[in-house]
Tab-separated table of C-alpha atoms in Angstrom:
chain	number	residue	atom	x	y	z
X	1	MET	CA	88.224	109.966	209.934
X	2	PRO	CA	87.859	109.007	213.758
X	3	ARG	CA	88.953	105.401	214.308
X	4	THR	CA	86.342	102.685	215.090
X	5	PRO	CA	86.149	101.456	218.809
X	6	ALA	CA	87.027	98.019	217.446
X	7	GLY	CA	90.682	97.329	217.769
X	8	PRO	CA	93.778	97.602	215.403
X	9	GLU	CA	92.917	94.355	213.302
X	10	LEU	CA	89.486	95.791	212.166
X	11	ASP	CA	90.769	99.235	211.764
X	12	ARG	CA	93.608	97.955	209.550
X	13	LEU	CA	91.244	95.954	207.380
X	14	ILE	CA	88.790	99.220	207.028
X	15	SER	CA	91.642	101.282	206.078
X	16	LEU	CA	92.839	98.910	203.380
X	17	LEU	CA	89.278	98.314	202.177
X	18	ALA	CA	88.815	101.939	201.765
X	19	LYS	CA	91.772	101.985	199.367
X	20	LEU	CA	89.795	100.001	196.796
X	21	PRO	CA	88.148	102.072	193.945
X	22	GLY	CA	84.471	102.613	194.551
X	23	LEU	CA	84.697	102.173	198.419
X	24	GLY	CA	85.287	105.151	200.557
X	25	PRO	CA	85.772	105.204	204.394
X	26	ARG	CA	82.176	104.842	205.097
X	27	SER	CA	81.470	101.899	202.906
X	28	ALA	CA	84.585	100.347	203.734
X	29	LYS	CA	83.341	100.027	207.311
X	30	ARG	CA	79.992	98.716	206.007
X	31	ALA	CA	81.892	96.189	204.051
X	32	ALA	CA	84.135	95.110	206.842
X	33	LEU	CA	80.959	94.438	209.186
X	34	HIS	CA	79.458	92.529	206.193
X	35	LEU	CA	82.558	90.366	206.057
X	36	LEU	CA	82.600	89.672	209.790
X	37	LYS	CA	79.019	88.553	209.462
X	38	LYS	CA	79.955	86.045	206.723
X	39	ARG	CA	83.148	84.950	208.223
X	40	ASP	CA	83.054	81.561	206.516
X	41	GLY	CA	81.108	82.149	203.281
X	42	LEU	CA	82.840	85.293	202.401
X	43	MET	CA	85.650	86.551	204.508
X	44	ALA	CA	87.792	83.605	204.460
X	45	PRO	CA	87.228	82.747	200.709
X	46	LEU	CA	88.135	86.248	199.616
X	47	SER	CA	91.250	86.202	201.791
X	48	LEU	CA	92.384	83.087	200.069
X	49	ALA	CA	91.374	84.244	196.544
X	50	LEU	CA	93.374	87.480	196.878
X	51	LYS	CA	96.345	85.224	197.849
X	52	GLU	CA	95.917	82.896	194.917
X	53	ALA	CA	95.376	85.633	192.345
X	54	ALA	CA	98.206	87.430	193.736
X	55	ASP	CA	100.388	84.370	193.352
X	56	LYS	CA	99.216	82.971	190.100
X	57	VAL	CA	98.037	85.787	187.873
X	58	THR	CA	100.890	87.350	185.877
X	59	ALA	CA	101.229	89.437	182.901
X	60	CYS	CA	101.381	87.567	179.346
X	61	SER	CA	104.663	87.428	178.261
X	62	ILE	CA	103.449	88.168	174.612
X	63	CYS	CA	100.791	90.548	174.979
X	64	GLY	CA	100.699	91.901	178.690
X	65	ASN	CA	97.290	90.684	179.478
X	66	TRP	CA	96.803	89.480	182.809
X	67	ASP	CA	95.906	85.812	183.231
X	68	SER	CA	97.023	82.552	185.335
X	69	SER	CA	98.226	80.942	182.186
X	70	ASP	CA	101.141	82.388	180.064
X	71	PRO	CA	100.471	82.915	177.118
X	72	CYS	CA	97.259	84.181	178.116
X	73	GLN	CA	93.960	82.741	176.973
X	74	ILE	CA	93.626	85.170	174.110
X	75	CYS	CA	97.179	84.734	172.869
X	76	ALA	CA	96.850	80.861	173.167
X	77	ASP	CA	93.391	80.856	171.442
X	78	GLU	CA	93.798	79.386	167.826
X	79	ASP	CA	90.413	80.590	166.642
X	80	ARG	CA	91.295	84.159	166.947
X	81	GLU	CA	92.784	85.963	163.938
X	82	THR	CA	96.633	86.441	164.274
X	83	GLY	CA	97.064	89.004	161.697
X	84	GLU	CA	95.488	91.837	163.771
X	85	ILE	CA	96.576	93.371	166.933
X	86	CYS	CA	94.603	95.907	168.974
X	87	VAL	CA	96.850	98.106	171.254
X	88	VAL	CA	95.144	99.036	174.412
X	89	GLN	CA	96.386	101.125	177.438
X	90	GLU	CA	95.344	98.912	180.331
X	91	VAL	CA	94.034	95.291	180.731
X	92	ALA	CA	90.610	97.001	181.830
X	93	ASP	CA	90.337	98.298	178.133
X	94	LEU	CA	90.845	94.859	176.790
X	95	TRP	CA	88.129	93.623	179.022
X	96	ALA	CA	85.761	96.248	177.785
X	97	LEU	CA	86.688	95.591	174.099
X	98	GLU	CA	85.934	91.805	174.774
X	99	ARG	CA	82.706	92.704	176.242
X	100	SER	CA	81.855	94.351	172.966
X	101	GLY	CA	82.669	91.320	170.862
X	102	ALA	CA	83.601	93.601	168.106
X	103	PHE	CA	87.331	92.433	167.916
X	104	LYS	CA	88.365	89.045	167.023
X	105	GLY	CA	92.083	89.406	166.697
X	106	LYS	CA	94.960	89.474	169.378
X	107	TYR	CA	95.602	92.480	171.878
X	108	HIS	CA	98.845	94.050	173.146
X	109	VAL	CA	98.675	95.944	176.437
X	110	LEU	CA	100.921	98.953	176.866
X	111	GLY	CA	100.572	99.179	180.645
X	112	GLY	CA	99.920	102.856	180.316
X	113	VAL	CA	100.306	105.975	178.007
X	114	ILE	CA	103.282	108.339	177.481
X	115	SER	CA	102.782	110.933	180.177
X	116	PRO	CA	105.770	113.351	180.515
X	117	LEU	CA	103.848	114.934	183.441
X	118	ASP	CA	103.872	111.860	185.372
X	119	GLY	CA	107.316	110.933	184.115
X	120	VAL	CA	106.135	108.062	181.893
X	121	GLY	CA	108.260	107.701	178.686
X	122	ALA	CA	108.031	105.185	175.931
X	123	ASP	CA	110.736	102.964	177.590
X	124	ASP	CA	108.270	102.488	180.482
X	125	LEU	CA	105.524	100.868	178.295
X	126	ASN	CA	105.382	97.720	176.379
X	127	ILE	CA	106.245	99.359	173.129
X	128	ALA	CA	109.426	97.583	172.212
X	129	SER	CA	107.756	94.203	172.431
X	130	LEU	CA	105.044	95.614	170.224
X	131	ALA	CA	107.482	97.005	167.567
X	132	GLN	CA	109.065	93.349	167.689
X	133	ARG	CA	105.490	91.663	167.137
X	134	ALA	CA	104.593	94.250	164.384
X	135	SER	CA	107.909	93.374	162.522
X	136	ALA	CA	108.026	89.655	163.116
X	137	GLY	CA	105.746	88.999	159.820
X	138	GLY	CA	102.109	87.968	159.566
X	139	ILE	CA	100.651	91.058	161.074
X	140	THR	CA	98.422	93.105	158.394
X	141	GLU	CA	96.653	95.519	160.938
X	142	ILE	CA	97.299	97.278	164.083
X	143	VAL	CA	94.411	99.094	165.758
X	144	LEU	CA	95.233	101.936	168.275
X	145	ALA	CA	92.439	101.703	170.919
X	146	LEU	CA	93.873	104.319	173.129
X	147	SER	CA	91.822	106.937	174.997
X	148	ALA	CA	90.915	110.005	173.311
X	149	THR	CA	92.861	112.137	175.925
X	150	VAL	CA	95.884	114.212	175.319
X	151	ASP	CA	98.242	111.572	176.575
X	152	GLY	CA	96.421	108.592	174.733
X	153	GLN	CA	96.588	110.705	171.630
X	154	THR	CA	100.409	111.506	172.130
X	155	THR	CA	101.033	107.911	172.549
X	156	ALA	CA	99.248	106.970	169.416
X	157	HIS	CA	101.110	109.595	167.489
X	158	TYR	CA	104.417	108.162	168.813
X	159	LEU	CA	103.361	104.624	167.911
X	160	VAL	CA	102.518	105.734	164.424
X	161	GLU	CA	105.925	107.035	164.084
X	162	ARG	CA	107.677	104.079	165.590
X	163	LEU	CA	106.061	101.694	163.314
X	164	GLU	CA	106.664	103.615	160.393
X	165	GLY	CA	108.153	101.818	157.406
X	166	LEU	CA	106.482	98.358	158.216
X	167	THR	CA	104.035	96.867	155.733
X	168	VAL	CA	101.120	97.207	158.238
X	169	ASP	CA	97.867	99.069	158.321
X	170	ILE	CA	97.744	101.401	161.296
X	171	THR	CA	94.200	102.328	162.393
X	172	ARG	CA	92.268	104.001	165.126
X	173	LEU	CA	88.828	103.967	166.620
X	174	SER	CA	86.462	106.435	165.177
X	175	HIS	CA	85.300	109.361	167.190
X	176	GLY	CA	81.353	110.173	167.320
X	177	VAL	CA	78.200	110.145	169.241
X	178	PRO	CA	78.152	107.461	171.837
X	179	VAL	CA	75.352	104.860	170.988
X	180	GLY	CA	72.261	105.949	173.293
X	181	GLY	CA	74.016	109.326	173.865
X	182	GLU	CA	72.164	112.611	173.744
X	183	LEU	CA	73.467	115.443	171.674
X	184	ASP	CA	72.646	117.844	174.440
X	185	TYR	CA	74.968	116.536	176.875
X	186	LEU	CA	77.814	115.921	174.481
X	187	ASP	CA	81.223	118.268	174.544
X	188	GLU	CA	81.766	120.261	171.461
X	189	GLY	CA	84.958	118.235	170.632
X	190	THR	CA	83.011	115.050	170.340
X	191	LEU	CA	80.358	116.846	168.313
X	192	ALA	CA	82.593	118.312	165.912
X	193	ALA	CA	84.443	114.862	165.220
X	194	ALA	CA	81.016	113.155	164.741
X	195	MET	CA	80.080	115.987	162.275
X	196	LYS	CA	83.441	115.792	160.379
X	197	SER	CA	83.226	112.078	159.806
X	198	ARG	CA	79.566	112.063	158.961
X	199	HIS	CA	78.511	109.710	156.471
X	200	LYS	CA	75.359	108.673	154.362
X	201	ALA	CA	72.473	107.551	156.092
M	1	MET	CA	77.787	88.776	183.341
M	2	PRO	CA	80.185	87.426	180.802
M	3	ARG	CA	83.193	85.928	182.135
M	4	THR	CA	86.598	87.975	182.058
M	5	PRO	CA	89.125	86.317	179.757
M	6	ALA	CA	91.490	86.056	182.566
M	7	GLY	CA	91.523	82.488	184.299
M	8	PRO	CA	89.539	80.988	187.283
M	9	GLU	CA	91.467	82.643	190.014
M	10	LEU	CA	90.794	86.117	188.663
M	11	ASP	CA	87.085	85.193	188.058
M	12	ARG	CA	86.988	83.787	191.371
M	13	LEU	CA	88.301	86.904	193.047
M	14	ILE	CA	85.932	89.391	191.077
M	15	SER	CA	82.975	87.322	191.991
M	16	LEU	CA	83.838	87.371	195.635
M	17	LEU	CA	84.553	91.198	195.482
M	18	ALA	CA	81.205	91.758	193.802
M	19	LYS	CA	79.589	90.200	197.002
M	20	LEU	CA	80.722	93.247	199.149
M	21	PRO	CA	78.088	95.906	199.753
M	22	GLY	CA	78.877	98.969	197.544
M	23	LEU	CA	80.640	96.961	194.799
M	24	GLY	CA	78.851	95.622	191.868
M	25	PRO	CA	79.998	93.184	189.123
M	26	ARG	CA	81.620	96.160	187.134
M	27	SER	CA	83.199	97.783	190.184
M	28	ALA	CA	84.520	94.482	191.372
M	29	LYS	CA	86.356	94.151	187.940
M	30	ARG	CA	87.931	97.603	188.453
M	31	ALA	CA	88.839	96.877	192.082
M	32	ALA	CA	90.357	93.366	190.949
M	33	LEU	CA	92.719	95.071	188.611
M	34	HIS	CA	93.482	97.861	191.069
M	35	LEU	CA	94.320	95.359	193.452
M	36	LEU	CA	96.596	93.311	190.814
M	37	LYS	CA	98.403	96.610	189.998
M	38	LYS	CA	99.150	97.069	193.867
M	39	ARG	CA	100.038	93.386	194.695
M	40	ASP	CA	102.539	94.268	197.268
M	41	GLY	CA	101.193	97.303	198.854
M	42	LEU	CA	97.556	96.353	198.829
M	43	MET	CA	96.587	92.787	197.612
M	44	ALA	CA	98.966	90.978	199.806
M	45	PRO	CA	98.291	93.032	203.093
M	46	LEU	CA	94.269	92.970	202.352
M	47	SER	CA	94.609	89.244	202.138
M	48	LEU	CA	96.310	89.039	205.717
M	49	ALA	CA	94.146	91.799	207.163
M	50	LEU	CA	91.175	89.644	206.082
M	51	LYS	CA	92.660	86.700	207.924
M	52	GLU	CA	93.731	88.137	210.854
M	53	ALA	CA	90.417	90.156	211.450
M	54	ALA	CA	88.614	86.862	210.773
M	55	ASP	CA	90.636	84.903	213.377
M	56	LYS	CA	90.844	87.491	216.180
M	57	VAL	CA	87.858	89.866	216.324
M	58	THR	CA	85.113	88.114	218.138
M	59	ALA	CA	81.771	89.422	219.670
M	60	CYS	CA	82.227	90.969	223.017
M	61	SER	CA	80.916	88.522	225.787
M	62	ILE	CA	79.103	91.286	227.725
M	63	CYS	CA	77.792	93.575	225.171
M	64	GLY	CA	78.044	91.822	221.743
M	65	ASN	CA	80.083	94.429	220.253
M	66	TRP	CA	82.902	93.205	217.720
M	67	ASP	CA	86.351	93.826	218.874
M	68	SER	CA	89.802	91.750	218.868
M	69	SER	CA	89.748	92.210	222.870
M	70	ASP	CA	86.925	90.731	225.114
M	71	PRO	CA	85.475	92.357	226.860
M	72	CYS	CA	85.420	94.909	224.142
M	73	GLN	CA	87.236	98.522	224.504
M	74	ILE	CA	83.929	100.235	225.468
M	75	CYS	CA	82.978	97.556	228.064
M	76	ALA	CA	86.683	97.790	229.349
M	77	ASP	CA	86.726	101.494	229.424
M	78	GLU	CA	86.360	102.834	232.928
M	79	ASP	CA	85.820	106.448	232.154
M	80	ARG	CA	82.628	105.700	230.628
M	81	GLU	CA	79.317	105.723	232.677
M	82	THR	CA	78.263	102.125	233.890
M	83	GLY	CA	74.728	102.972	234.894
M	84	GLU	CA	73.648	103.615	231.162
M	85	ILE	CA	72.971	100.936	228.621
M	86	CYS	CA	72.120	101.873	224.979
M	87	VAL	CA	70.471	99.042	222.948
M	88	VAL	CA	71.273	98.827	219.380
M	89	GLN	CA	70.481	96.458	216.456
M	90	GLU	CA	73.918	96.101	214.830
M	91	VAL	CA	77.576	96.818	215.371
M	92	ALA	CA	77.056	99.706	212.514
M	93	ASP	CA	74.502	101.563	214.722
M	94	LEU	CA	77.102	101.345	217.567
M	95	TRP	CA	79.723	103.095	215.592
M	96	ALA	CA	77.243	105.565	214.318
M	97	LEU	CA	76.483	106.691	217.808
M	98	GLU	CA	80.153	106.661	218.774
M	99	ARG	CA	80.658	108.863	215.802
M	100	SER	CA	77.817	111.303	217.191
M	101	GLY	CA	79.707	111.375	220.579
M	102	ALA	CA	76.510	111.994	222.139
M	103	PHE	CA	76.422	108.885	224.349
M	104	LYS	CA	78.971	108.043	227.153
M	105	GLY	CA	77.618	104.946	228.654
M	106	LYS	CA	77.781	101.334	227.596
M	107	TYR	CA	76.241	99.414	224.706
M	108	HIS	CA	74.106	96.172	224.262
M	109	VAL	CA	74.173	94.841	220.525
M	110	LEU	CA	70.931	92.938	219.869
M	111	GLY	CA	72.275	91.525	216.767
M	112	GLY	CA	69.080	91.981	214.818
M	113	VAL	CA	65.488	92.755	215.516
M	114	ILE	CA	62.482	90.434	216.117
M	115	SER	CA	60.842	89.858	212.648
M	116	PRO	CA	58.173	87.031	212.269
M	117	LEU	CA	58.446	87.202	208.368
M	118	ASP	CA	62.182	86.498	208.478
M	119	GLY	CA	61.922	83.992	211.211
M	120	VAL	CA	63.498	86.069	213.817
M	121	GLY	CA	62.312	85.805	217.309
M	122	ALA	CA	63.283	87.087	220.699
M	123	ASP	CA	65.401	83.972	221.422
M	124	ASP	CA	67.628	84.586	218.158
M	125	LEU	CA	68.680	87.829	219.724
M	126	ASN	CA	70.971	88.866	222.626
M	127	ILE	CA	67.978	89.770	224.844
M	128	ALA	CA	68.393	87.514	227.624
M	129	SER	CA	71.787	88.668	228.236
M	130	LEU	CA	70.521	92.255	228.326
M	131	ALA	CA	67.700	91.279	230.964
M	132	GLN	CA	70.327	89.805	232.995
M	133	ARG	CA	72.639	92.973	232.835
M	134	ALA	CA	69.611	95.104	233.306
M	135	SER	CA	68.513	93.270	236.620
M	136	ALA	CA	72.262	92.850	237.942
M	137	GLY	CA	71.823	96.177	239.738
M	138	GLY	CA	73.631	99.646	239.153
M	139	ILE	CA	71.674	100.129	235.928
M	140	THR	CA	69.698	103.384	235.786
M	141	GLU	CA	68.756	103.949	232.441
M	142	ILE	CA	68.185	101.740	229.015
M	143	VAL	CA	68.237	103.737	226.004
M	144	LEU	CA	66.484	101.786	223.033
M	145	ALA	CA	68.292	103.188	219.847
M	146	LEU	CA	66.568	100.718	217.669
M	147	SER	CA	65.494	101.734	213.862
M	148	ALA	CA	62.199	103.552	213.277
M	149	THR	CA	60.947	100.517	211.297
M	150	VAL	CA	58.030	98.238	211.957
M	151	ASP	CA	60.270	95.522	213.136
M	152	GLY	CA	62.466	97.926	215.354
M	153	GLN	CA	59.538	99.296	216.995
M	154	THR	CA	58.053	95.862	217.700
M	155	THR	CA	61.436	94.882	219.106
M	156	ALA	CA	61.320	98.131	221.255
M	157	HIS	CA	57.852	97.179	222.542
M	158	TYR	CA	59.033	93.562	223.439
M	159	LEU	CA	61.991	94.918	225.312
M	160	VAL	CA	59.851	97.435	227.277
M	161	GLU	CA	57.386	94.531	228.237
M	162	ARG	CA	60.426	92.262	229.283
M	163	LEU	CA	62.100	94.529	231.304
M	164	GLU	CA	59.049	95.654	233.205
M	165	GLY	CA	59.481	95.492	236.879
M	166	LEU	CA	62.933	96.580	237.064
M	167	THR	CA	63.886	99.973	238.653
M	168	VAL	CA	65.242	101.204	235.315
M	169	ASP	CA	64.362	104.085	233.215
M	170	ILE	CA	63.540	102.941	229.728
M	171	THR	CA	63.800	105.494	227.289
M	172	ARG	CA	63.824	105.985	223.178
M	173	LEU	CA	65.491	108.553	220.683
M	174	SER	CA	63.096	111.226	219.831
M	175	HIS	CA	61.614	111.376	216.379
M	176	GLY	CA	62.026	114.704	214.296
M	177	VAL	CA	63.336	116.550	211.508
M	178	PRO	CA	66.853	115.456	210.697
M	179	VAL	CA	69.287	118.260	211.234
M	180	GLY	CA	70.005	119.777	208.161
M	181	GLY	CA	66.768	118.229	206.428
M	182	GLU	CA	64.543	120.248	204.352
M	183	LEU	CA	60.646	119.843	205.253
M	184	ASP	CA	59.621	119.439	201.819
M	185	TYR	CA	61.314	116.188	201.445
M	186	LEU	CA	60.396	114.700	204.748
M	187	ASP	CA	57.800	111.987	204.882
M	188	GLU	CA	54.353	112.812	206.601
M	189	GLY	CA	55.107	110.410	209.555
M	190	THR	CA	58.358	112.208	210.442
M	191	LEU	CA	56.612	115.827	210.283
M	192	ALA	CA	53.668	114.413	212.318
M	193	ALA	CA	56.210	113.163	215.043
M	194	ALA	CA	58.154	116.294	214.840
M	195	MET	CA	54.834	118.401	215.191
M	196	LYS	CA	53.573	116.232	218.178
M	197	SER	CA	56.791	116.692	220.029
M	198	ARG	CA	57.336	120.606	219.225
M	199	HIS	CA	58.756	122.549	222.035
M	200	LYS	CA	59.334	126.013	222.933
M	201	ALA	CA	62.013	127.811	220.624
């Protein structure tokens, strides 16, 4: 990408903005010009918000969720069921499940999945703390809400073995046709899974 | 948009990121999580880069281009032709022309176009300084590189009238078929303009 004719400060800002997911080199330039136009209304507040979030947001010591309070709002929420733990890969997955409103228990964020190719082993993830929570008593169900990828499923298998022997139900999300999805566009694996777990209409 | 379960600092960061062009509420959340993962490598540097750019980047006192030096690098560049001024609407247009490498003179950034509907008149733009530069002597050509919109063309007409009487050639970009463009997808106005200004193959 040719440099912009605008000095090192602006070049640096653009190259950092281009590292955000969803922004490329071109949209980063557009974003930088937009920011310069809204110096007081957006640029200065954004700089401050980045600094504040970097300083204050930490991983919850219980579940690994990101929040500016520790324990996080979800762990501290007394209205949620404490007997159910939903295990997710990343905080983004927790947010997605919260958007659905379908789960009212607590969460546990692994911080990734086991991936030998990327050099990520079980010890690199928040698995020991999950085993500790699961065996501390009072837990009746652990929902493994991991991605339906090879690494996600490997991790799920590992967790099932690791948590064996505890008097806890271990469940997984069901596979099937996405709501609103057209059959024609679905891959064979999903269709086969949906057919296998068909139920009475 | 439902709030994220993550405290006010993260909520504020997400709502500011969502104001960047190219990012919506959902991609702003993704960007915020990405930033939190790369706290030292990206989040802190971006906060600093925003502050530095906001502090140091100013409009060039000659042409209105944004740069951390004043006069800007283009105005200060002695290798560029000083007799030609290309008039553009925004700094983004200047950057686009610089990418093309087709113009080797100086620029003048208006900072917008005349738009009665938006309450933008000639006095709100850098037009007086353009007239001053044009009449200061040594200028042989002024290229009006304004958008082919109603407001852009209104502004071009106004500039032609305003600069009348000076011994300066005033030119415009040509209309025509975009390079790589398919005729089938072009609007009638562009096709008519391309047909009108056809030339020997």
